């Protein structure tokens, strides 16, 4: 099984200037390579809903593991219970003093439902950087 990580700390060794966008592009290139080998035996198996229009690889939603209950779950918003999503909205991230999705390897989860109400959104990250509340 190949899965994306929430952090790419060691990608500097293989990419000149890694960003979330270049990492996303690398995933799409790998996906296209494995899907477009006519006549070759299937080198990968894909799950339903993983292939989007124009044959792009659609990322799955974040999946967390609870070590106490020994179960996998999608993280939910502590305020409204909606499922959290990866924030790729550079304007929103910049407005709240965070690194952009497009120009960094930082990734933040947020609640699109709560964010659309205009109040200060809550962002979630595996490890906080110094100086960020
Ligand atoms: Zn919410």
CSV table of C-alpha atoms and ligand atoms in Angstrom, one decimal:
chain,number,residue,atom,x,y,z
A,1,UNK,CA,0.0,0.0,0.0
A,2,UNK,CA,1.3,3.4,-0.9
A,3,UNK,CA,-0.1,6.3,1.0
A,4,UNK,CA,0.7,10.0,1.4
A,5,UNK,CA,2.1,11.3,4.6
A,6,UNK,CA,1.1,14.4,6.5
A,7,UNK,CA,4.7,15.6,6.5
A,8,UNK,CA,7.5,15.2,3.9
A,9,UNK,CA,10.6,16.0,6.0
A,10,UNK,CA,13.1,13.9,3.9
A,11,UNK,CA,11.9,15.0,0.4
A,12,UNK,CA,14.7,17.6,0.2
A,13,UNK,CA,17.1,14.9,-0.9
A,14,UNK,CA,15.1,14.1,-4.1
A,15,UNK,CA,13.5,17.5,-4.9
A,16,UNK,CA,15.2,20.8,-5.4
A,17,UNK,CA,12.6,23.0,-3.8
A,18,UNK,CA,9.8,20.8,-2.5
A,19,UNK,CA,6.3,22.3,-2.0
A,20,UNK,CA,3.0,20.7,-1.5
A,21,UNK,CA,2.2,21.4,-5.2
A,22,UNK,CA,5.4,19.7,-6.5
A,23,UNK,CA,4.7,16.8,-4.2
A,24,UNK,CA,1.1,16.6,-5.5
A,25,UNK,CA,2.5,16.7,-9.1
A,26,UNK,CA,4.9,13.9,-8.3
A,27,UNK,CA,2.0,11.8,-7.0
A,28,UNK,CA,0.0,12.5,-10.2
A,29,UNK,CA,3.1,11.6,-12.4
A,30,UNK,CA,3.5,8.3,-10.5
A,31,UNK,CA,-0.2,7.6,-10.8
A,32,UNK,CA,-0.1,8.3,-14.6
A,33,UNK,CA,3.0,6.1,-15.0
A,34,UNK,CA,1.4,3.1,-13.4
A,35,UNK,CA,-2.0,3.6,-15.2
A,36,UNK,CA,-0.6,4.1,-18.7
A,37,UNK,CA,1.5,1.0,-19.4
A,38,UNK,CA,-0.4,-0.6,-22.2
A,39,UNK,CA,-0.1,-4.4,-22.2
A,40,UNK,CA,1.8,-4.5,-19.0
A,41,UNK,CA,0.4,-6.4,-16.1
A,42,UNK,CA,-1.4,-4.2,-13.6
A,43,UNK,CA,1.3,-2.8,-11.3
A,44,UNK,CA,-1.2,-1.2,-9.0
A,45,UNK,CA,-4.7,-1.7,-7.8
A,46,UNK,CA,-7.0,1.3,-7.2
A,47,UNK,CA,-10.0,1.7,-5.0
A,48,UNK,CA,-13.4,2.9,-6.1
A,49,UNK,CA,-13.5,6.7,-6.0
A,50,UNK,CA,-9.8,7.1,-6.3
A,51,UNK,CA,-9.7,8.0,-10.0
A,52,UNK,CA,-11.3,11.3,-10.9
A,53,UNK,CA,-12.3,12.9,-14.1
A,54,UNK,CA,-9.4,13.2,-16.6
A,55,UNK,CA,-7.9,10.2,-14.9
A,56,UNK,CA,-6.4,12.1,-12.0
A,57,UNK,CA,-5.7,10.4,-8.7
A,58,UNK,CA,-8.0,11.8,-6.1
A,59,UNK,CA,-6.6,12.0,-2.6
A,60,UNK,CA,-8.5,10.2,0.2
A,61,UNK,CA,-9.5,12.0,3.3
A,62,UNK,CA,-7.2,12.1,6.2
A,63,UNK,CA,-7.3,9.0,8.3
A,64,UNK,CA,-6.2,8.9,12.0
A,65,UNK,CA,-5.7,5.9,14.2
A,66,UNK,CA,-6.8,5.8,17.8
A,67,UNK,CA,-4.4,3.7,19.9
A,68,UNK,CA,-6.8,3.5,22.8
A,69,UNK,CA,-9.8,2.2,20.8
A,70,UNK,CA,-7.6,0.5,18.1
A,71,UNK,CA,-9.7,1.9,15.3
A,72,UNK,CA,-9.2,4.2,12.3
A,73,UNK,CA,-11.3,7.3,11.9
A,74,UNK,CA,-11.6,10.5,9.9
A,75,UNK,CA,-10.8,13.5,12.1
A,76,UNK,CA,-13.8,15.7,12.9
A,77,UNK,CA,-14.2,19.3,13.9
A,78,UNK,CA,-14.4,19.7,17.7
A,79,UNK,CA,-17.0,22.5,17.3
A,80,UNK,CA,-19.5,21.1,14.8
A,81,UNK,CA,-18.6,17.5,14.1
A,82,UNK,CA,-18.0,17.9,10.4
A,83,UNK,CA,-15.1,16.1,8.9
A,84,UNK,CA,-11.9,18.1,8.7
A,85,UNK,CA,-10.3,18.7,5.3
A,86,UNK,CA,-6.8,19.6,4.1
A,87,UNK,CA,-6.6,23.4,3.7
A,88,UNK,CA,-5.3,24.3,0.3
A,89,UNK,CA,-6.7,27.8,0.4
A,90,UNK,CA,-3.5,30.0,0.4
A,91,UNK,CA,-5.5,33.2,1.0
A,92,UNK,CA,-7.1,31.8,4.1
A,93,UNK,CA,-3.8,30.4,5.4
A,94,UNK,CA,-2.0,33.7,4.8
A,95,UNK,CA,-4.8,35.7,6.4
A,96,UNK,CA,-4.2,33.8,9.6
A,97,UNK,CA,-0.4,34.0,9.5
A,98,UNK,CA,0.3,30.5,8.4
A,99,UNK,CA,2.5,29.2,5.6
A,100,UNK,CA,0.7,28.7,2.2
A,101,UNK,CA,-0.1,25.3,0.9
A,102,UNK,CA,1.3,26.1,-2.6
A,103,UNK,CA,4.8,27.4,-1.5
A,104,UNK,CA,5.6,25.2,1.5
A,105,UNK,CA,5.5,21.6,2.7
A,106,UNK,CA,3.3,22.6,5.7
A,107,UNK,CA,-0.1,21.1,5.8
A,108,UNK,CA,-3.0,22.2,7.9
A,109,UNK,CA,-6.4,20.5,8.5
A,110,UNK,CA,-9.4,22.8,9.0
A,111,UNK,CA,-13.2,22.7,9.1
A,112,UNK,CA,-14.6,24.2,5.9
A,113,UNK,CA,-18.1,24.5,7.5
A,114,UNK,CA,-16.9,26.5,10.5
A,115,UNK,CA,-14.5,28.5,8.3
A,116,UNK,CA,-17.3,29.6,6.0
A,117,UNK,CA,-19.1,31.3,8.9
A,118,UNK,CA,-16.5,34.1,8.9
A,119,UNK,CA,-15.2,33.5,12.4
A,120,UNK,CA,-11.6,32.7,13.1
A,121,UNK,CA,-11.1,29.2,11.9
A,122,UNK,CA,-9.2,26.5,13.9
A,123,UNK,CA,-6.3,24.9,12.1
A,124,UNK,CA,-4.9,21.5,13.1
A,125,UNK,CA,-1.4,20.3,12.5
A,126,UNK,CA,0.5,17.3,13.7
A,127,UNK,CA,3.3,19.4,15.2
A,128,UNK,CA,3.1,23.1,15.9
A,129,UNK,CA,5.9,25.4,15.0
A,130,UNK,CA,7.4,27.7,17.6
A,131,UNK,CA,5.5,31.0,17.9
A,132,UNK,CA,2.2,29.7,16.6
A,133,UNK,CA,-0.7,29.6,19.1
B,1,LIG,ZN1,-16.7,22.8,12.2
